[in-house]
Tab-separated table of C-alpha atoms in Angstrom:
chain	number	residue	atom	x	y	z
J	127	GLU	CA	-20.650	25.226	-0.430
J	128	ASP	CA	-23.197	23.769	-2.811
J	129	THR	CA	-22.686	24.870	-6.377
J	130	ILE	CA	-26.185	23.667	-7.245
J	131	PRO	CA	-28.709	24.355	-4.453
J	132	VAL	CA	-31.003	21.435	-3.641
J	133	VAL	CA	-34.481	22.422	-2.475
J	134	PRO	CA	-36.925	19.617	-1.608
J	135	GLY	CA	-40.431	19.888	-2.989
J	136	GLN	CA	-41.823	18.958	0.417
J	137	ASP	CA	-40.466	19.097	3.971
J	138	ASN	CA	-42.307	16.492	6.050
J	139	TRP	CA	-39.350	15.015	7.959
J	140	GLU	CA	-36.215	16.144	9.776
J	141	ILE	CA	-33.526	14.091	8.038
J	142	PRO	CA	-29.896	15.012	8.741
J	143	THR	CA	-27.658	15.831	5.784
J	144	ILE	CA	-24.768	13.446	5.188
J	145	GLY	CA	-23.372	15.431	2.264
J	146	SER	CA	-19.881	16.848	2.715
J	147	TRP	CA	-17.624	18.457	0.143
J	148	GLU	CA	-14.507	16.885	1.681
J	149	ASP	CA	-15.640	13.282	1.159
J	150	LEU	CA	-17.341	11.076	-1.393
J	151	GLU	CA	-20.660	9.792	0.002
J	152	VAL	CA	-22.123	6.695	-1.626
J	153	MET	CA	-25.580	5.445	-0.716
J	154	THR	CA	-27.340	2.227	-1.680
J	155	TRP	CA	-31.091	1.835	-1.504
J	156	ASN	CA	-33.279	-1.125	-2.367
J	157	ILE	CA	-36.339	0.983	-2.906
J	158	LYS	CA	-38.593	-2.099	-3.145
J	159	VAL	CA	-40.664	-2.088	-6.300
J	160	PHE	CA	-40.561	1.690	-6.754
J	161	PRO	CA	-43.026	3.356	-6.505
J	162	GLN	CA	-45.222	1.637	-3.914
J	163	THR	CA	-47.812	4.408	-3.457
J	164	ASN	CA	-48.859	7.696	-5.004
J	165	ASN	CA	-46.678	9.488	-2.413
J	166	THR	CA	-43.511	7.455	-2.998
J	167	VAL	CA	-41.894	9.747	-5.574
J	168	ASP	CA	-42.371	12.847	-3.381
J	169	ALA	CA	-41.063	11.035	-0.293
J	170	VAL	CA	-37.980	9.717	-2.105
J	171	GLU	CA	-37.256	13.168	-3.526
J	172	GLU	CA	-37.374	14.700	-0.031
J	173	ILE	CA	-35.137	12.012	1.464
J	174	ILE	CA	-32.506	12.471	-1.251
J	175	SER	CA	-32.729	16.281	-1.023
J	176	ASP	CA	-32.183	16.100	2.740
J	177	LEU	CA	-29.376	13.513	2.748
J	178	LEU	CA	-27.503	14.879	-0.308
J	179	PRO	CA	-25.280	11.874	-1.065
J	180	ASP	CA	-22.928	12.186	-4.029
J	181	ILE	CA	-23.976	8.843	-5.534
J	182	ILE	CA	-27.064	6.696	-4.989
J	183	ASN	CA	-27.283	3.067	-6.110
J	184	PHE	CA	-30.944	2.067	-6.484
J	185	GLN	CA	-32.371	-1.423	-6.758
J	186	GLU	CA	-35.948	-2.342	-7.760
J	187	ILE	CA	-36.888	0.682	-9.837
J	188	SER	CA	-39.882	-0.932	-11.522
J	189	ASP	CA	-41.751	1.964	-13.128
J	190	TYR	CA	-39.993	3.926	-15.854
J	191	ALA	CA	-42.474	6.834	-15.758
J	192	ALA	CA	-41.955	7.213	-11.989
J	193	HIS	CA	-38.182	7.115	-12.566
J	194	VAL	CA	-38.487	9.984	-15.060
J	195	GLU	CA	-40.690	11.929	-12.631
J	196	LEU	CA	-38.123	11.517	-9.831
J	197	ALA	CA	-35.259	12.525	-12.119
J	198	ASN	CA	-37.152	15.664	-13.159
J	199	MET	CA	-37.722	16.565	-9.491
J	200	LEU	CA	-33.965	16.290	-8.797
J	201	PRO	CA	-32.242	18.338	-11.529
J	202	GLU	CA	-29.100	18.454	-9.335
J	203	TYR	CA	-28.653	14.733	-10.052
J	204	GLU	CA	-28.117	12.832	-13.257
J	205	PHE	CA	-29.665	9.366	-13.459
J	206	ILE	CA	-28.281	6.318	-15.236
J	207	PHE	CA	-31.116	3.961	-16.102
J	208	PRO	CA	-29.856	1.544	-18.742
J	209	ASP	CA	-33.010	-0.522	-19.170
J	210	ASN	CA	-36.663	0.163	-18.444
J	211	ASP	CA	-37.421	-3.539	-18.021
J	212	GLU	CA	-39.256	-4.102	-14.721
J	213	TYR	CA	-37.159	-7.171	-13.942
J	214	TYR	CA	-33.900	-5.247	-14.100
J	215	GLY	CA	-34.430	-2.270	-11.787
J	216	LEU	CA	-30.827	-1.094	-11.220
J	217	GLU	CA	-30.079	2.607	-11.442
J	218	ILE	CA	-27.376	5.044	-10.332
J	219	ALA	CA	-27.951	8.735	-9.605
J	220	PHE	CA	-25.078	11.179	-9.044
J	221	ARG	CA	-24.580	14.849	-8.170
J	222	LYS	CA	-23.734	16.825	-11.293
J	223	ASP	CA	-21.656	19.409	-9.412
J	224	CYS	CA	-19.056	17.036	-7.949
J	225	VAL	CA	-19.275	13.809	-9.976
J	226	GLU	CA	-18.552	13.416	-13.674
J	227	LEU	CA	-19.693	10.348	-15.588
J	228	ILE	CA	-17.103	8.911	-17.970
J	229	ASN	CA	-19.196	5.961	-19.209
J	230	TYR	CA	-21.349	3.073	-18.023
J	231	THR	CA	-22.205	-0.485	-18.990
J	232	THR	CA	-23.613	-3.698	-17.601
J	233	LEU	CA	-21.233	-6.427	-16.468
J	234	PHE	CA	-21.224	-10.221	-16.656
J	235	ASN	CA	-23.777	-10.482	-19.440
J	236	ASN	CA	-22.943	-14.204	-19.783
J	237	ASN	CA	-23.758	-14.839	-16.119
J	238	GLY	CA	-27.440	-13.964	-15.942
J	239	TYR	CA	-28.355	-16.955	-13.779
J	240	GLU	CA	-25.763	-16.169	-11.094
J	241	PHE	CA	-26.838	-12.515	-10.949
J	242	ALA	CA	-30.591	-13.314	-11.027
J	243	TRP	CA	-30.770	-11.724	-14.502
J	244	ARG	CA	-30.038	-8.348	-12.882
J	245	TYR	CA	-26.721	-7.642	-14.562
J	246	PRO	CA	-24.519	-5.399	-12.390
J	247	LEU	CA	-24.491	-1.784	-13.518
J	248	SER	CA	-20.961	-0.372	-13.761
J	249	ALA	CA	-20.175	3.334	-14.107
J	250	GLN	CA	-16.794	5.041	-14.365
J	251	PHE	CA	-16.764	8.341	-12.490
J	252	VAL	CA	-14.500	11.193	-11.463
J	253	TRP	CA	-15.358	12.797	-8.119
J	254	SER	CA	-13.843	16.238	-7.537
J	255	CYS	CA	-13.885	19.024	-4.990
J	256	GLY	CA	-11.574	21.977	-5.562
J	257	GLU	CA	-8.213	20.478	-6.498
J	258	ALA	CA	-8.999	17.058	-4.975
J	259	TYR	CA	-10.303	14.344	-7.272
J	260	THR	CA	-10.677	10.580	-7.441
J	261	GLU	CA	-11.349	8.331	-10.407
J	262	PHE	CA	-13.273	5.143	-9.638
J	263	GLU	CA	-15.653	2.500	-10.896
J	264	MET	CA	-19.033	2.169	-9.156
J	265	ILE	CA	-20.732	-1.234	-9.414
J	266	ASN	CA	-24.398	-1.551	-8.417
J	267	VAL	CA	-25.611	-5.113	-7.723
J	268	HIS	CA	-28.755	-6.898	-6.619
J	269	PHE	CA	-28.001	-10.509	-5.712
J	270	LYS	CA	-30.576	-13.313	-5.622
J	271	CYS	CA	-32.474	-13.908	-2.404
J	272	CYS	CA	-34.391	-16.952	-1.099
J	273	ASP	CA	-34.853	-20.458	-2.537
J	274	ASP	CA	-31.656	-21.386	-4.446
J	275	GLY	CA	-30.254	-17.941	-3.685
J	276	PHE	CA	-27.306	-19.057	-1.534
J	277	GLN	CA	-25.483	-20.880	-4.338
J	278	ARG	CA	-26.280	-18.165	-6.847
J	279	ARG	CA	-25.056	-15.443	-4.447
J	280	LEU	CA	-21.878	-17.450	-3.805
J	281	GLU	CA	-21.175	-17.781	-7.521
J	282	ALA	CA	-21.982	-14.091	-8.123
J	283	SER	CA	-19.640	-13.154	-5.255
J	284	GLU	CA	-16.830	-15.190	-6.807
J	285	ILE	CA	-17.354	-13.605	-10.234
J	286	LEU	CA	-17.516	-10.094	-8.786
J	287	SER	CA	-14.521	-10.681	-6.502
J	288	ASN	CA	-12.382	-11.912	-9.410
J	289	TYR	CA	-13.389	-8.868	-11.455
J	290	ILE	CA	-12.551	-6.481	-8.610
J	291	ASP	CA	-9.172	-8.205	-8.128
J	292	VAL	CA	-8.328	-7.651	-11.798
J	293	GLN	CA	-9.494	-4.033	-11.760
J	294	THR	CA	-7.648	-3.091	-8.554
J	295	GLY	CA	-4.615	-5.038	-9.751
J	296	ASN	CA	-4.598	-2.733	-12.772
J	297	GLY	CA	-4.702	0.334	-10.530
J	298	TYR	CA	-8.432	1.136	-10.657
J	299	ASN	CA	-10.450	2.152	-7.606
J	300	VAL	CA	-13.646	0.085	-7.310
J	301	ILE	CA	-16.710	0.501	-5.099
J	302	ALA	CA	-19.286	-2.311	-5.133
J	303	ALA	CA	-22.610	-1.459	-3.506
J	304	GLY	CA	-26.162	-2.675	-3.643
J	305	ASP	CA	-28.438	-5.320	-2.203
J	306	PHE	CA	-26.342	-8.416	-1.564
J	307	ASN	CA	-29.250	-10.220	0.161
J	308	ASP	CA	-26.981	-11.712	2.823
J	309	SER	CA	-24.994	-10.858	5.916
J	310	LEU	CA	-21.215	-10.484	6.156
J	311	ASP	CA	-20.974	-11.953	9.657
J	312	ASP	CA	-22.091	-15.532	8.875
J	313	PRO	CA	-19.457	-18.262	9.366
J	314	GLU	CA	-17.367	-18.902	6.250
J	315	SER	CA	-19.124	-22.198	5.422
J	316	GLN	CA	-22.508	-20.445	5.486
J	317	ASN	CA	-21.470	-17.117	3.995
J	318	SER	CA	-22.330	-16.646	0.332
J	319	LEU	CA	-20.444	-13.329	0.359
J	320	TYR	CA	-17.197	-14.781	1.698
J	321	PRO	CA	-15.313	-14.354	-1.620
J	322	LEU	CA	-15.878	-10.593	-1.269
J	323	ILE	CA	-14.593	-10.398	2.315
């Protein structure tokens, strides 16, 4: 059962809980220039409180004050927000009662162009429930869309894939999540994410 009860500040929707103590639930959410309206923070807080994922990867957090407000409304979660620059916008939130943060950093700081200047956010975590536990690295990304995005996504996919190969080759568990701005089911010649498949 929950060790830290989560009580939403509002209850406007019936959203089913996905949280389970037997499994690690990871969610990714491009929240699109957060916050969009005066009600956005309250709505996001209710959605998270209803779903109860263990880890949430956000993209497009553009207002630092709204980020702080959301974090204060969800004391059951800890938020990693490495940069309050509007252009960056990557954040990870995690449940304090089942996930422990070891450390975090940004990756590929010499590859800003390929990653649309949104450097992937990497966090090392330990998830635990009773005697079960898993150590892993969570990588939150937001790849380039539109215009020259295909080539930049392809190059970012290659860089990320090579990194994941090295990490898993060294025995680390890796989860990459985020907004990849493409579809996995395109043919290989038209699939910028193919290196990750």
